[in-house]
Every structure is written in C-alpha cells, then in structure tokens.
Amino acid sequence: MSILRIESTQRTPEVIFDFANNVFHLRGESYPEDVKEFYGQPIGRLEGHLEGLTNAEIRFTFEFVYFNSSTAKILMNLFDMLEETAARGNTVLVVWAYEKDDDNMEELGEEFGEELSRATFSMLAV
Amino acid sequence: MLAENMLQFRNQLQAHNISFCYSGFMTEDLLVGIGNTIRKKLEMSELDKKRCKTVFSVFVEQMQNVIRYSSERETHTDNTDLSFGIVAVGEDAGRVFVTCSNVVDNASACSLKSVLGKIKSLDKDGLKALWKETLKGDSPEGSKGAGVGFIDIARKADGGIEYDFAPIDGGRSFFTIKAFI
C-alpha cells in the first residue's frame, strides 16, 4: 500500500502520506496523549522513504488548527528531515497552511520556516 | 448546612475571580472533555479568537504537565495513570488566567525552580531561542512530552507567568503556576 491514511480525531490530525506521488499532508488538531505513539510509525516510514529518494519532487503540507508543545518537537524533527532530503538534491516544497486570521499559527509557521534553506517554504492563508 | 458549605466554597472561588475549577484526579480523557468545554465557553465570550486559542493552548500545556508529572498519582490495572491536581480558569484585571497546581517531590521542585527561573528571566527573543533549542534537543528521560511545555506557556502568556511552591512536608511541595493571557 503506497498511501498511509489516518483519520483525524478530536486530538490527532488527519495524516495522508502518499508515498507513490511524494505528496504528504498533516491536517487538524494535534495534542495526542503520547506524541511518540501517534507519530512514531508514520514518521519512521516517511524517514525510510525519504532516505531512498533521489531527484524526486516532494510536497509536504502542514495545516494545523492547533498543536501542543510536544507536537512542536515532532514538527521540528520533520522540518529537519525535509531539509536534509532537499540538501541531497531533491526538490522539496513545504507548505504551511493556516486560517487567515490566525496570527499564532502564522507566526509559528514563520518560525519553523526559518529552519529551511534548501527546501522551498511557502505560507498559505486559507 | 450542606448547601451553605458549598455556597461558601463557591463564593471563595468567586472571590478569587475563578470561573472554572476542577480539583481531583486527571486523565487524558478528562483533558479533552474539559478542554472542549473551555473552548466552547470562550467562543461564547467577548474574547477575540486569538486569545481564545491562546487560553486553550495554555490550558492544554498546564493540564498535560499535571497528568505527566504530578507526584500524587495512582496507576489503574489497565495502566492508565490518574494524577491528582487542580486546574482553574478565571479573569482578573482584564486578563484571563489559567492556573494549575500539583504535588511535586523535592527533586522535581528543585529542577522546576531552575527551569522556571531561567524562563522568567528571558525576553521574547530569548524565549524563542530557548524554545528552538529545546525542540531540537533530546527529550528528557521518561518524558511523554518534550520538556518544552513551560517555555510554550511563557511564550503565549503575554501577561506573564507566576509560580510558587508551598512546603507540605520534608519531602514534598505544592507547586502552582499561573499564566496571564
């Protein structure tokens, strides 16, 4: 199966990892009881996949309404992973989508975006 | 007498400008339940959307701290931990506050004092730098979270944070943190 899909819950985001097309999406709320338990398996699989890519085009969209500080740590790790993937010569586009009047989420996006130099970062108010 | 006692209790909460208070054992399920209730109530209030979201977010960080770190806890046979603590939300001088209390042992009190002392001494840019540094570092041993909760609270509480410890006995203290938004 080349698509990993997890439905959203009240406290966990929708996860769509389309490995065949290199399109990835996290959308919704994120304050799970145990971040490692929720994100461990999908991110482990993503890491293995990204490591095998060369000259690929990757698009990763983050679209959060709210995430807690433990999730922020997971996101930092993901940004690091995407930056490394870009540094190896892949084309990586990271999109940070946020509700247009959500200043907090906009600011957080800018702060995470600072971590990227090889990957292309874009903010999207929706 | 029964109603009189509870009325006095309620008046006491009101005297402290507390509009919501929970004291007892906490679980992650309860966090979701109370969180949703607080969110609904905030949406009905005159607070702008940004502050509503900030209050909710500070509440989640504080309550997850109690759930993860309160030293007053019981473990159910299904491995669910029940952690004892108090969480309250209120309004004072035009600011919403979120406050949480729980029992900590001396060693935790010591490390909390040093962590919170450092956090309180930092300005906005300093907090951002510490936040990033902590996000990039290793998680503390045995942590279900990321050890970044207090930094997050301080970054979001634009009215500042206060914290305090009251000794209970030789080995334990009662810890309280209050964030103003």
CSV table of C-alpha atoms in Angstrom, one decimal:
chain,number,residue,atom,x,y,z
A,1,MET,CA,0.0,0.0,0.0
A,2,SER,CA,1.6,3.3,-1.1
A,3,ILE,CA,-0.8,5.6,0.8
A,4,LEU,CA,-0.8,5.8,4.5
A,5,ARG,CA,-4.0,7.4,5.7
A,6,ILE,CA,-5.1,8.1,9.3
A,7,GLU,CA,-8.4,9.7,10.0
A,8,SER,CA,-8.4,12.7,12.3
A,9,THR,CA,-9.8,12.6,15.8
A,10,GLN,CA,-10.6,15.4,18.3
A,11,ARG,CA,-6.9,15.5,19.3
A,12,THR,CA,-5.0,14.0,16.4
A,13,PRO,CA,-4.6,15.2,12.9
A,14,GLU,CA,-5.6,13.6,9.6
A,15,VAL,CA,-2.4,12.0,8.1
A,16,ILE,CA,-2.2,11.4,4.4
A,17,PHE,CA,1.2,10.2,3.2
A,18,ASP,CA,1.1,9.4,-0.5
A,19,PHE,CA,4.4,7.7,-1.0
A,20,ALA,CA,3.9,6.9,-4.7
A,21,ASN,CA,3.4,10.6,-5.5
A,22,ASN,CA,5.5,12.1,-2.7
A,23,VAL,CA,2.7,14.2,-1.5
A,24,PHE,CA,2.3,14.4,2.3
A,25,HIS,CA,-0.3,16.1,4.4
A,26,LEU,CA,-0.9,16.7,8.2
A,27,ARG,CA,-4.2,18.5,8.9
A,28,GLY,CA,-6.2,19.4,12.0
A,29,GLU,CA,-5.5,19.3,15.8
A,30,SER,CA,-2.6,17.7,17.4
A,31,TYR,CA,-2.4,17.2,21.2
A,32,PRO,CA,-2.1,13.4,21.5
A,33,GLU,CA,-1.7,11.7,24.8
A,34,ASP,CA,1.7,10.4,23.7
A,35,VAL,CA,3.2,12.0,20.6
A,36,LYS,CA,5.7,9.3,20.1
A,37,GLU,CA,3.0,6.7,20.0
A,38,PHE,CA,0.9,8.6,17.4
A,39,TYR,CA,3.7,9.9,15.1
A,40,GLY,CA,6.3,7.2,15.6
A,41,GLN,CA,5.2,4.7,13.0
A,42,PRO,CA,4.1,7.2,10.2
A,43,ILE,CA,7.3,9.3,10.6
A,44,GLY,CA,9.5,6.2,10.8
A,45,ARG,CA,8.1,5.1,7.5
A,46,LEU,CA,8.4,8.5,6.0
A,47,GLU,CA,12.0,8.7,7.0
A,48,GLY,CA,12.9,5.4,5.4
A,49,HIS,CA,11.1,6.5,2.2
A,50,LEU,CA,12.8,10.0,2.0
A,51,GLU,CA,16.2,8.5,2.5
A,52,GLY,CA,15.7,6.4,-0.6
A,53,LEU,CA,14.8,9.3,-2.9
A,54,THR,CA,17.0,11.0,-5.5
A,55,ASN,CA,15.9,13.7,-7.9
A,56,ALA,CA,12.4,13.5,-6.6
A,57,GLU,CA,9.8,16.2,-6.2
A,58,ILE,CA,8.3,16.2,-2.7
A,59,ARG,CA,5.4,18.3,-1.4
A,60,PHE,CA,4.6,18.4,2.3
A,61,THR,CA,1.7,20.4,3.6
A,62,PHE,CA,1.1,21.3,7.3
A,63,GLU,CA,-2.3,22.5,8.0
A,64,PHE,CA,-2.9,22.8,11.8
A,65,VAL,CA,-5.6,24.4,13.7
A,66,TYR,CA,-3.8,23.8,17.0
A,67,PHE,CA,-0.8,21.8,18.1
A,68,ASN,CA,0.8,21.4,21.5
A,69,SER,CA,4.4,21.8,22.5
A,70,SER,CA,5.2,18.0,22.3
A,71,THR,CA,3.9,18.1,18.7
A,72,ALA,CA,6.2,21.1,18.0
A,73,LYS,CA,9.1,18.9,18.7
A,74,ILE,CA,7.9,16.3,16.2
A,75,LEU,CA,7.4,19.1,13.6
A,76,MET,CA,11.0,20.4,14.2
A,77,ASN,CA,12.2,16.9,13.5
A,78,LEU,CA,10.1,16.7,10.3
A,79,PHE,CA,11.4,20.0,9.1
A,80,ASP,CA,14.9,18.8,9.7
A,81,MET,CA,14.2,15.6,7.7
A,82,LEU,CA,12.7,17.6,4.8
A,83,GLU,CA,15.7,20.0,4.8
A,84,GLU,CA,18.1,17.0,4.6
A,85,THR,CA,16.1,15.5,1.8
A,86,ALA,CA,16.4,18.8,-0.1
A,87,ALA,CA,20.1,19.0,0.6
A,88,ARG,CA,20.6,15.7,-1.1
A,89,GLY,CA,19.4,17.2,-4.3
A,90,ASN,CA,15.6,16.5,-4.2
A,91,THR,CA,13.1,19.3,-4.8
A,92,VAL,CA,11.2,19.8,-1.6
A,93,LEU,CA,8.3,22.2,-1.2
A,94,VAL,CA,7.0,22.7,2.3
A,95,VAL,CA,3.6,24.5,2.6
A,96,TRP,CA,2.4,25.9,5.9
A,97,ALA,CA,-1.4,26.5,5.7
A,98,TYR,CA,-3.2,28.4,8.4
A,99,GLU,CA,-6.6,30.0,8.9
A,100,LYS,CA,-6.2,33.6,7.6
A,101,ASP,CA,-6.9,35.4,10.9
A,102,ASP,CA,-4.8,33.0,13.0
A,103,ASP,CA,-1.8,35.1,13.9
A,104,ASN,CA,-0.4,32.5,16.3
A,105,MET,CA,-0.3,29.8,13.6
A,106,GLU,CA,1.1,32.3,11.1
A,107,GLU,CA,3.9,33.2,13.4
A,108,LEU,CA,4.7,29.6,14.2
A,109,GLY,CA,4.9,28.9,10.5
A,110,GLU,CA,7.4,31.7,10.1
A,111,GLU,CA,9.5,30.4,12.9
A,112,PHE,CA,9.5,26.8,11.6
A,113,GLY,CA,10.1,28.2,8.0
A,114,GLU,CA,13.4,29.8,9.3
A,115,GLU,CA,14.8,26.3,9.6
A,116,LEU,CA,14.7,25.7,5.9
A,117,SER,CA,17.2,26.9,3.3
A,118,ARG,CA,17.5,24.1,0.8
A,119,ALA,CA,13.8,23.2,0.8
A,120,THR,CA,11.3,25.8,-0.5
A,121,PHE,CA,8.9,27.2,2.1
A,122,SER,CA,5.6,28.8,1.5
A,123,MET,CA,2.9,30.2,3.7
A,124,LEU,CA,-0.7,29.8,2.7
A,125,ALA,CA,-3.6,31.6,4.3
A,126,VAL,CA,-6.8,29.7,3.9
B,1,MET,CA,-25.7,23.5,56.3
B,2,LEU,CA,-24.9,21.3,53.3
B,3,ALA,CA,-25.8,24.0,50.8
B,4,GLU,CA,-24.3,26.7,53.0
B,5,ASN,CA,-20.9,25.0,52.9
B,6,MET,CA,-20.9,24.6,49.2
B,7,LEU,CA,-22.1,28.1,48.7
B,8,GLN,CA,-19.2,29.3,50.8
B,9,PHE,CA,-16.9,27.3,48.6
B,10,ARG,CA,-18.4,28.8,45.5
B,11,ASN,CA,-18.1,32.3,47.0
B,12,GLN,CA,-14.5,31.6,47.7
B,13,LEU,CA,-13.8,30.7,44.1
B,14,GLN,CA,-15.7,33.8,43.0
B,15,ALA,CA,-13.6,35.9,45.4
B,16,HIS,CA,-10.5,34.7,43.5
B,17,ASN,CA,-12.2,35.5,40.2
B,18,ILE,CA,-12.3,31.8,39.3
B,19,SER,CA,-15.0,30.9,36.8
B,20,PHE,CA,-13.9,27.3,36.2
B,21,CYS,CA,-12.2,25.0,38.6
B,22,TYR,CA,-11.5,21.3,38.7
B,23,SER,CA,-9.8,19.5,41.6
B,24,GLY,CA,-9.2,15.8,41.6
B,25,PHE,CA,-7.7,13.0,39.6
B,26,MET,CA,-7.0,13.9,36.0
B,27,THR,CA,-6.6,11.8,32.9
B,28,GLU,CA,-6.1,12.5,29.2
B,29,ASP,CA,-9.8,11.8,28.5
B,30,LEU,CA,-10.7,14.4,31.1
B,31,LEU,CA,-8.3,16.9,29.4
B,32,VAL,CA,-10.2,16.5,26.1
B,33,GLY,CA,-13.6,16.9,27.9
B,34,ILE,CA,-12.6,20.0,29.9
B,35,GLY,CA,-10.7,21.4,27.0
B,36,ASN,CA,-13.7,21.3,24.7
B,37,THR,CA,-15.9,22.8,27.4
B,38,ILE,CA,-13.5,25.7,28.0
B,39,ARG,CA,-13.2,26.2,24.2
B,40,LYS,CA,-17.0,26.4,23.9
B,41,LYS,CA,-17.3,28.8,26.8
B,42,LEU,CA,-14.5,31.1,25.4
B,43,GLU,CA,-16.1,31.2,22.0
B,44,MET,CA,-19.3,32.5,23.6
B,45,SER,CA,-17.4,35.2,25.5
B,46,GLU,CA,-16.3,38.5,24.2
B,47,LEU,CA,-12.6,37.4,23.9
B,48,ASP,CA,-11.1,37.7,20.4
B,49,LYS,CA,-10.3,34.4,18.6
B,50,LYS,CA,-6.6,34.7,19.1
B,51,ARG,CA,-6.9,35.0,22.9
B,52,CYS,CA,-9.4,32.1,23.0
B,53,LYS,CA,-6.9,29.9,21.2
B,54,THR,CA,-4.1,31.0,23.5
B,55,VAL,CA,-6.1,30.3,26.6
B,56,PHE,CA,-7.0,26.8,25.3
B,57,SER,CA,-3.4,26.1,24.4
B,58,VAL,CA,-2.0,27.2,27.8
B,59,PHE,CA,-4.7,25.1,29.5
B,60,VAL,CA,-3.6,22.0,27.5
B,61,GLU,CA,0.1,22.5,28.4
B,62,GLN,CA,-0.7,23.0,32.1
B,63,MET,CA,-3.0,20.1,32.4
B,64,GLN,CA,-0.7,17.8,30.5
B,65,ASN,CA,2.0,18.8,32.9
B,66,VAL,CA,-0.1,17.8,35.9
B,67,ILE,CA,-1.1,14.5,34.2
B,68,ARG,CA,2.5,13.7,33.4
B,69,TYR,CA,4.4,15.0,36.4
B,70,SER,CA,2.2,15.2,39.5
B,71,SER,CA,3.8,13.1,42.2
B,72,GLU,CA,0.3,12.3,43.6
B,73,ARG,CA,-0.8,9.5,41.3
B,74,GLU,CA,-2.4,6.1,41.1
B,75,THR,CA,-1.9,3.6,38.3
B,76,HIS,CA,-5.1,1.7,37.3
B,77,THR,CA,-4.8,-2.0,36.4
B,78,ASP,CA,-5.2,-1.0,32.7
B,79,ASN,CA,-2.0,1.1,33.1
B,80,THR,CA,-3.9,4.4,32.9
B,81,ASP,CA,-2.3,6.9,35.4
B,82,LEU,CA,-4.6,9.0,37.5
B,83,SER,CA,-2.8,12.2,38.6
B,84,PHE,CA,-4.1,14.5,41.2
B,85,GLY,CA,-4.1,18.2,40.6
B,86,ILE,CA,-6.2,21.4,40.4
B,87,VAL,CA,-6.8,23.5,37.3
B,88,ALA,CA,-8.6,26.8,37.3
B,89,VAL,CA,-9.5,29.5,34.8
B,90,GLY,CA,-10.6,33.0,35.6
B,91,GLU,CA,-10.4,36.6,34.9
B,92,ASP,CA,-8.5,39.3,36.8
B,93,ALA,CA,-7.9,43.0,35.8
B,94,GLY,CA,-8.8,42.4,32.2
B,95,ARG,CA,-6.6,39.3,31.8
B,96,VAL,CA,-7.7,35.7,31.6
B,97,PHE,CA,-5.6,33.5,33.8
B,98,VAL,CA,-5.0,29.7,33.7
B,99,THR,CA,-3.6,28.1,36.8
B,100,CYS,CA,-2.6,24.6,37.7
B,101,SER,CA,-1.4,23.0,40.9
B,102,ASN,CA,0.0,19.7,41.9
B,103,VAL,CA,2.2,18.0,44.4
B,104,VAL,CA,5.9,17.6,43.5
B,105,ASP,CA,8.8,15.9,45.3
B,106,ASN,CA,11.8,17.9,46.4
B,107,ALA,CA,14.0,16.9,43.4
B,108,SER,CA,11.3,18.0,40.9
B,109,ALA,CA,10.7,21.2,42.9
B,110,CYS,CA,14.4,21.9,42.6
B,111,SER,CA,14.6,21.4,38.8
B,112,LEU,CA,11.3,23.2,38.3
B,113,LYS,CA,12.7,26.3,40.2
B,114,SER,CA,15.7,26.4,38.0
B,115,VAL,CA,13.8,25.9,34.7
B,116,LEU,CA,11.1,28.4,35.5
B,117,GLY,CA,13.7,30.9,36.9
B,118,LYS,CA,15.5,30.8,33.6
B,119,ILE,CA,12.3,31.1,31.6
B,120,LYS,CA,11.1,34.1,33.6
B,121,SER,CA,14.4,35.9,33.1
B,122,LEU,CA,14.2,35.7,29.3
B,123,ASP,CA,12.6,38.3,26.9
B,124,LYS,CA,10.6,37.4,23.8
B,125,ASP,CA,13.7,36.7,21.6
B,126,GLY,CA,15.4,34.7,24.4
B,127,LEU,CA,12.3,32.6,24.9
B,128,LYS,CA,12.2,31.9,21.1
B,129,ALA,CA,15.8,30.8,21.1
B,130,LEU,CA,15.3,28.5,24.1
B,131,TRP,CA,12.2,27.1,22.5
B,132,LYS,CA,14.0,26.2,19.4
B,133,GLU,CA,17.0,24.8,21.2
B,134,THR,CA,14.7,22.6,23.3
B,135,LEU,CA,12.7,21.5,20.3
B,136,LYS,CA,16.0,20.4,18.6
B,137,GLY,CA,17.4,18.7,21.7
B,138,ASP,CA,16.8,15.2,23.1
B,139,SER,CA,13.6,14.7,25.2
B,140,PRO,CA,14.2,14.4,28.9
B,141,GLU,CA,14.4,10.8,30.2
B,142,GLY,CA,11.0,9.2,30.8
B,143,SER,CA,9.1,12.2,29.3
B,144,LYS,CA,5.9,11.6,27.3
B,145,GLY,CA,6.2,15.1,26.1
B,146,ALA,CA,9.1,17.2,25.0
B,147,GLY,CA,10.0,19.2,28.1
B,148,VAL,CA,9.1,22.3,26.2
B,149,GLY,CA,5.7,22.9,27.8
B,150,PHE,CA,6.7,25.7,30.2
B,151,ILE,CA,8.6,27.6,27.5
B,152,ASP,CA,5.5,27.4,25.4
B,153,ILE,CA,3.3,28.7,28.2
B,154,ALA,CA,5.7,31.6,28.8
B,155,ARG,CA,5.8,32.4,25.1
B,156,LYS,CA,2.0,32.5,24.9
B,157,ALA,CA,1.2,34.2,28.2
B,158,ASP,CA,1.6,37.8,27.1
B,159,GLY,CA,0.6,39.0,30.6
B,160,GLY,CA,3.4,36.9,32.2
B,161,ILE,CA,3.6,33.9,34.4
B,162,GLU,CA,3.9,33.4,38.1
B,163,TYR,CA,4.8,30.3,40.1
B,164,ASP,CA,5.2,29.3,43.7
B,165,PHE,CA,5.9,26.4,46.0
B,166,ALA,CA,4.3,25.7,49.4
B,167,PRO,CA,6.1,23.0,51.5
B,168,ILE,CA,3.8,20.1,52.5
B,169,ASP,CA,6.3,18.0,54.5
B,170,GLY,CA,10.0,17.2,54.4
B,171,GLY,CA,9.9,15.6,51.1
B,172,ARG,CA,7.1,17.3,49.1
B,173,SER,CA,5.8,20.7,48.0
B,174,PHE,CA,2.7,22.0,46.5
B,175,PHE,CA,3.5,23.6,43.1
B,176,THR,CA,1.4,26.3,41.4
B,177,ILE,CA,1.8,28.0,38.1
B,178,LYS,CA,-0.4,30.9,36.9
B,179,ALA,CA,-0.3,32.3,33.3
B,180,PHE,CA,-1.9,35.6,32.3
B,181,ILE,CA,-3.3,36.0,28.8
